[in-house]
């Protein structure tokens, strides 16, 4: 899905970010803004999954995650939204599973081809995407939220920084 987004909402934010003296504060503001921006995508993904599938074990829905991380080598901050296999989620269901939730989600999202195993023909599974459509439908809203959250976070951090500089 193609879309056009006017990036003028981000004008000046990079310069304002550089006004913050602490790199830790910069990271904190960016992480909080990314998390707020990505939240609608996560909610839409969960909603689409619940509408399309009956979750018999709860393992897959318990594995939906949003995490924001800084990549060590590049320093790039990224939000990861999707199915992340987690041992606590697997233990919480009380069942042993042969496939991690991320693999199972991929089968649901993209489908599988027909195959024969031990003489039994399996028809395959048609694709029933729920992750990509959630992203496509919410990316523009998320970018608007990112700009707003960055602006609010930067204003708050700069005000705190200015209060500290007045005290000293």
PDB file of C-alpha atoms in Angstrom:
ATOM      1  CA  UNK A   1       0.000   0.000   0.000  1.00  0.00           C
ATOM      2  CA  UNK A   2       1.432   3.354  -1.008  1.00  0.00           C
ATOM      3  CA  UNK A   3       0.687   6.541   0.831  1.00  0.00           C
ATOM      4  CA  UNK A   4       1.936  10.094   0.842  1.00  0.00           C
ATOM      5  CA  UNK A   5       2.807  11.772   4.099  1.00  0.00           C
ATOM      6  CA  UNK A   6       3.674  15.412   4.546  1.00  0.00           C
ATOM      7  CA  UNK A   7       6.797  15.429   6.694  1.00  0.00           C
ATOM      8  CA  UNK A   8       6.477  19.114   7.591  1.00  0.00           C
ATOM      9  CA  UNK A   9       5.058  18.006  10.957  1.00  0.00           C
ATOM     10  CA  UNK A  10       8.609  16.956  11.845  1.00  0.00           C
ATOM     11  CA  UNK A  11      10.248  20.238  10.783  1.00  0.00           C
ATOM     12  CA  UNK A  12      12.392  21.652  13.545  1.00  0.00           C
ATOM     13  CA  UNK A  13      12.046  18.639  15.820  1.00  0.00           C
ATOM     14  CA  UNK A  14      15.577  17.411  15.139  1.00  0.00           C
ATOM     15  CA  UNK A  15      17.035  20.800  16.023  1.00  0.00           C
ATOM     16  CA  UNK A  16      14.923  20.915  19.167  1.00  0.00           C
ATOM     17  CA  UNK A  17      16.085  17.399  20.079  1.00  0.00           C
ATOM     18  CA  UNK A  18      19.705  18.515  19.813  1.00  0.00           C
ATOM     19  CA  UNK A  19      18.998  21.293  22.317  1.00  0.00           C
ATOM     20  CA  UNK A  20      18.639  18.635  24.982  1.00  0.00           C
ATOM     21  CA  UNK A  21      21.957  18.318  26.775  1.00  0.00           C
ATOM     22  CA  UNK A  22      21.598  14.708  27.874  1.00  0.00           C
ATOM     23  CA  UNK A  23      21.717  11.879  25.337  1.00  0.00           C
ATOM     24  CA  UNK A  24      19.797   9.749  27.843  1.00  0.00           C
ATOM     25  CA  UNK A  25      16.993  12.322  27.838  1.00  0.00           C
ATOM     26  CA  UNK A  26      16.998  12.354  24.037  1.00  0.00           C
ATOM     27  CA  UNK A  27      16.649   8.559  23.959  1.00  0.00           C
ATOM     28  CA  UNK A  28      13.914   8.604  26.599  1.00  0.00           C
ATOM     29  CA  UNK A  29      11.875  11.202  24.673  1.00  0.00           C
ATOM     30  CA  UNK A  30      12.295   9.304  21.391  1.00  0.00           C
ATOM     31  CA  UNK A  31      11.420   5.923  22.904  1.00  0.00           C
ATOM     32  CA  UNK A  32       8.296   7.259  24.590  1.00  0.00           C
ATOM     33  CA  UNK A  33       7.150   8.962  21.369  1.00  0.00           C
ATOM     34  CA  UNK A  34       7.763   5.833  19.276  1.00  0.00           C
ATOM     35  CA  UNK A  35       5.861   3.683  21.739  1.00  0.00           C
ATOM     36  CA  UNK A  36       2.881   6.082  21.663  1.00  0.00           C
ATOM     37  CA  UNK A  37       2.958   6.209  17.860  1.00  0.00           C
ATOM     38  CA  UNK A  38       3.093   2.422  17.416  1.00  0.00           C
ATOM     39  CA  UNK A  39       0.298   1.641  19.869  1.00  0.00           C
ATOM     40  CA  UNK A  40      -2.582   2.000  17.327  1.00  0.00           C
ATOM     41  CA  UNK A  41      -0.918  -0.555  15.049  1.00  0.00           C
ATOM     42  CA  UNK A  42      -0.620  -3.067  17.898  1.00  0.00           C
ATOM     43  CA  UNK A  43      -4.246  -2.551  18.925  1.00  0.00           C
ATOM     44  CA  UNK A  44      -5.443  -2.953  15.326  1.00  0.00           C
ATOM     45  CA  UNK A  45      -3.371  -6.114  14.912  1.00  0.00           C
ATOM     46  CA  UNK A  46      -4.885  -7.684  18.039  1.00  0.00           C
ATOM     47  CA  UNK A  47      -8.382  -6.658  16.983  1.00  0.00           C
ATOM     48  CA  UNK A  48      -8.011  -8.064  13.464  1.00  0.00           C
ATOM     49  CA  UNK A  49      -6.631 -11.331  14.859  1.00  0.00           C
ATOM     50  CA  UNK A  50      -9.513 -11.708  17.320  1.00  0.00           C
ATOM     51  CA  UNK A  51     -12.058 -11.007  14.585  1.00  0.00           C
ATOM     52  CA  UNK A  52     -10.576 -13.551  12.157  1.00  0.00           C
ATOM     53  CA  UNK A  53      -9.479 -16.419  14.384  1.00  0.00           C
ATOM     54  CA  UNK A  54     -10.632 -18.404  17.372  1.00  0.00           C
ATOM     55  CA  UNK A  55      -7.671 -18.443  19.742  1.00  0.00           C
ATOM     56  CA  UNK A  56      -7.894 -21.866  21.392  1.00  0.00           C
ATOM     57  CA  UNK A  57      -4.689 -21.760  23.465  1.00  0.00           C
ATOM     58  CA  UNK A  58      -4.151 -18.024  23.943  1.00  0.00           C
ATOM     59  CA  UNK A  59      -0.477 -18.433  23.100  1.00  0.00           C
ATOM     60  CA  UNK A  60      -0.501 -16.392  19.911  1.00  0.00           C
ATOM     61  CA  UNK A  61      -2.500 -13.488  21.309  1.00  0.00           C
ATOM     62  CA  UNK A  62      -0.264 -13.483  24.409  1.00  0.00           C
ATOM     63  CA  UNK A  63       2.741 -13.128  22.108  1.00  0.00           C
ATOM     64  CA  UNK A  64       1.674  -9.843  20.474  1.00  0.00           C
ATOM     65  CA  UNK A  65       4.258  -7.294  21.520  1.00  0.00           C
ATOM     66  CA  UNK A  66       5.425  -3.768  20.986  1.00  0.00           C
ATOM     67  CA  UNK A  67       9.030  -3.076  21.860  1.00  0.00           C
ATOM     68  CA  UNK A  68      11.189  -0.055  21.217  1.00  0.00           C
ATOM     69  CA  UNK A  69      14.939  -0.627  21.002  1.00  0.00           C
ATOM     70  CA  UNK A  70      18.120   1.118  20.008  1.00  0.00           C
ATOM     71  CA  UNK A  71      20.198  -0.944  17.600  1.00  0.00           C
ATOM     72  CA  UNK A  72      23.685  -1.048  19.086  1.00  0.00           C
ATOM     73  CA  UNK A  73      25.709  -1.024  15.885  1.00  0.00           C
ATOM     74  CA  UNK A  74      23.833   1.749  14.098  1.00  0.00           C
ATOM     75  CA  UNK A  75      22.265   3.690  16.949  1.00  0.00           C
ATOM     76  CA  UNK A  76      18.932   3.597  15.100  1.00  0.00           C
ATOM     77  CA  UNK A  77      15.843   3.617  17.279  1.00  0.00           C
ATOM     78  CA  UNK A  78      13.101   1.283  16.064  1.00  0.00           C
ATOM     79  CA  UNK A  79       9.681   0.092  17.157  1.00  0.00           C
ATOM     80  CA  UNK A  80       9.017  -3.618  16.684  1.00  0.00           C
ATOM     81  CA  UNK A  81       5.359  -4.561  16.454  1.00  0.00           C
ATOM     82  CA  UNK A  82       4.316  -8.141  15.941  1.00  0.00           C
ATOM     83  CA  UNK A  83       4.507 -11.627  17.353  1.00  0.00           C
ATOM     84  CA  UNK A  84       7.468 -12.169  19.594  1.00  0.00           C
ATOM     85  CA  UNK A  85       7.985 -15.625  21.009  1.00  0.00           C
ATOM     86  CA  UNK A  86       8.249 -15.437  24.750  1.00  0.00           C
ATOM     87  CA  UNK A  87       8.777 -18.299  27.138  1.00  0.00           C
ATOM     88  CA  UNK A  88       6.507 -16.818  29.841  1.00  0.00           C
ATOM     89  CA  UNK A  89       3.643 -16.662  27.343  1.00  0.00           C
ATOM     90  CA  UNK A  90       4.325 -20.252  26.315  1.00  0.00           C
ATOM     91  CA  UNK A  91       4.381 -21.410  29.951  1.00  0.00           C
ATOM     92  CA  UNK A  92       1.211 -19.448  30.784  1.00  0.00           C
ATOM     93  CA  UNK A  93      -0.865 -21.533  28.395  1.00  0.00           C
ATOM     94  CA  UNK A  94       0.174 -24.739  30.152  1.00  0.00           C
ATOM     95  CA  UNK A  95       0.626 -26.572  26.864  1.00  0.00           C
ATOM     96  CA  UNK A  96       3.673 -27.672  24.939  1.00  0.00           C
ATOM     97  CA  UNK A  97       3.774 -26.408  21.407  1.00  0.00           C
ATOM     98  CA  UNK A  98       5.894 -27.625  18.552  1.00  0.00           C
ATOM     99  CA  UNK A  99       5.861 -24.307  16.708  1.00  0.00           C
ATOM    100  CA  UNK A 100       6.811 -20.951  18.209  1.00  0.00           C
ATOM    101  CA  UNK A 101       4.019 -18.374  17.949  1.00  0.00           C
ATOM    102  CA  UNK A 102       5.964 -16.308  15.411  1.00  0.00           C
ATOM    103  CA  UNK A 103       6.098 -19.242  12.975  1.00  0.00           C
ATOM    104  CA  UNK A 104       2.421 -20.034  13.457  1.00  0.00           C
ATOM    105  CA  UNK A 105       1.526 -16.347  12.904  1.00  0.00           C
ATOM    106  CA  UNK A 106       3.507 -16.401   9.660  1.00  0.00           C
ATOM    107  CA  UNK A 107       1.462 -19.393   8.452  1.00  0.00           C
ATOM    108  CA  UNK A 108      -1.774 -17.519   9.208  1.00  0.00           C
ATOM    109  CA  UNK A 109      -0.553 -14.257   7.684  1.00  0.00           C
ATOM    110  CA  UNK A 110       0.894 -15.677   4.448  1.00  0.00           C
ATOM    111  CA  UNK A 111      -0.841 -19.039   4.130  1.00  0.00           C
ATOM    112  CA  UNK A 112       0.742 -22.377   3.280  1.00  0.00           C
ATOM    113  CA  UNK A 113       0.839 -24.438   0.111  1.00  0.00           C
ATOM    114  CA  UNK A 114      -0.710 -27.871  -0.271  1.00  0.00           C
ATOM    115  CA  UNK A 115       1.540 -30.751   0.722  1.00  0.00           C
ATOM    116  CA  UNK A 116       1.554 -34.495   1.306  1.00  0.00           C
ATOM    117  CA  UNK A 117       2.886 -35.945   4.532  1.00  0.00           C
ATOM    118  CA  UNK A 118       2.988 -39.651   5.371  1.00  0.00           C
ATOM    119  CA  UNK A 119       0.606 -40.384   2.521  1.00  0.00           C
ATOM    120  CA  UNK A 120      -1.944 -37.807   3.652  1.00  0.00           C
ATOM    121  CA  UNK A 121      -2.655 -34.862   1.398  1.00  0.00           C
ATOM    122  CA  UNK A 122      -3.068 -31.532   3.220  1.00  0.00           C
ATOM    123  CA  UNK A 123      -4.836 -28.766   1.298  1.00  0.00           C
ATOM    124  CA  UNK A 124      -2.752 -25.945   2.713  1.00  0.00           C
ATOM    125  CA  UNK A 125      -3.965 -22.841   4.436  1.00  0.00           C
ATOM    126  CA  UNK A 126      -5.177 -19.731   2.635  1.00  0.00           C
ATOM    127  CA  UNK A 127      -3.557 -16.439   3.633  1.00  0.00           C
ATOM    128  CA  UNK A 128      -5.607 -14.468   6.156  1.00  0.00           C
ATOM    129  CA  UNK A 129      -3.412 -11.475   6.916  1.00  0.00           C
ATOM    130  CA  UNK A 130      -3.905  -9.528  10.116  1.00  0.00           C
ATOM    131  CA  UNK A 131      -0.478  -7.969  10.744  1.00  0.00           C
ATOM    132  CA  UNK A 132       0.228  -6.120   7.492  1.00  0.00           C
ATOM    133  CA  UNK A 133      -3.303  -4.708   7.110  1.00  0.00           C
ATOM    134  CA  UNK A 134      -3.113  -3.340  10.666  1.00  0.00           C
ATOM    135  CA  UNK A 135       0.111  -1.561   9.722  1.00  0.00           C
ATOM    136  CA  UNK A 136      -1.214  -0.274   6.400  1.00  0.00           C
ATOM    137  CA  UNK A 137      -4.409   1.097   7.922  1.00  0.00           C
ATOM    138  CA  UNK A 138      -2.687   2.854  10.819  1.00  0.00           C
ATOM    139  CA  UNK A 139       0.676   4.092   9.529  1.00  0.00           C
ATOM    140  CA  UNK A 140      -0.519   7.603   8.728  1.00  0.00           C
ATOM    141  CA  UNK A 141      -2.225   7.972  12.109  1.00  0.00           C
ATOM    142  CA  UNK A 142       0.931   6.648  13.768  1.00  0.00           C
ATOM    143  CA  UNK A 143       3.108   9.208  12.014  1.00  0.00           C
ATOM    144  CA  UNK A 144       0.795  12.002  13.184  1.00  0.00           C
ATOM    145  CA  UNK A 145       0.957  10.616  16.716  1.00  0.00           C
ATOM    146  CA  UNK A 146       4.745  10.389  16.494  1.00  0.00           C
ATOM    147  CA  UNK A 147       5.090  14.050  15.553  1.00  0.00           C
ATOM    148  CA  UNK A 148       2.693  15.135  18.307  1.00  0.00           C
ATOM    149  CA  UNK A 149       4.314  12.921  20.950  1.00  0.00           C
ATOM    150  CA  UNK A 150       7.793  14.122  19.968  1.00  0.00           C
ATOM    151  CA  UNK A 151       6.745  17.743  20.155  1.00  0.00           C
ATOM    152  CA  UNK A 152       5.094  17.258  23.574  1.00  0.00           C
ATOM    153  CA  UNK A 153       7.996  15.212  24.937  1.00  0.00           C
ATOM    154  CA  UNK A 154      10.584  17.688  23.725  1.00  0.00           C
ATOM    155  CA  UNK A 155       8.682  20.638  25.189  1.00  0.00           C
ATOM    156  CA  UNK A 156       8.453  18.875  28.543  1.00  0.00           C
ATOM    157  CA  UNK A 157      12.128  17.853  28.551  1.00  0.00           C
ATOM    158  CA  UNK A 158      13.293  21.348  27.545  1.00  0.00           C
ATOM    159  CA  UNK A 159      11.159  22.932  30.265  1.00  0.00           C
ATOM    160  CA  UNK A 160      12.670  20.544  32.837  1.00  0.00           C
ATOM    161  CA  UNK A 161      16.159  21.283  31.525  1.00  0.00           C
ATOM    162  CA  UNK A 162      15.538  25.034  31.774  1.00  0.00           C
ATOM    163  CA  UNK A 163      14.233  24.713  35.341  1.00  0.00           C
ATOM    164  CA  UNK A 164      17.382  22.809  36.308  1.00  0.00           C
ATOM    165  CA  UNK A 165      19.660  25.406  34.686  1.00  0.00           C
ATOM    166  CA  UNK A 166      17.891  28.244  36.565  1.00  0.00           C
ATOM    167  CA  UNK A 167      18.395  26.468  39.902  1.00  0.00           C
ATOM    168  CA  UNK A 168      22.145  26.120  39.359  1.00  0.00           C
TER     169      UNK A 168
END
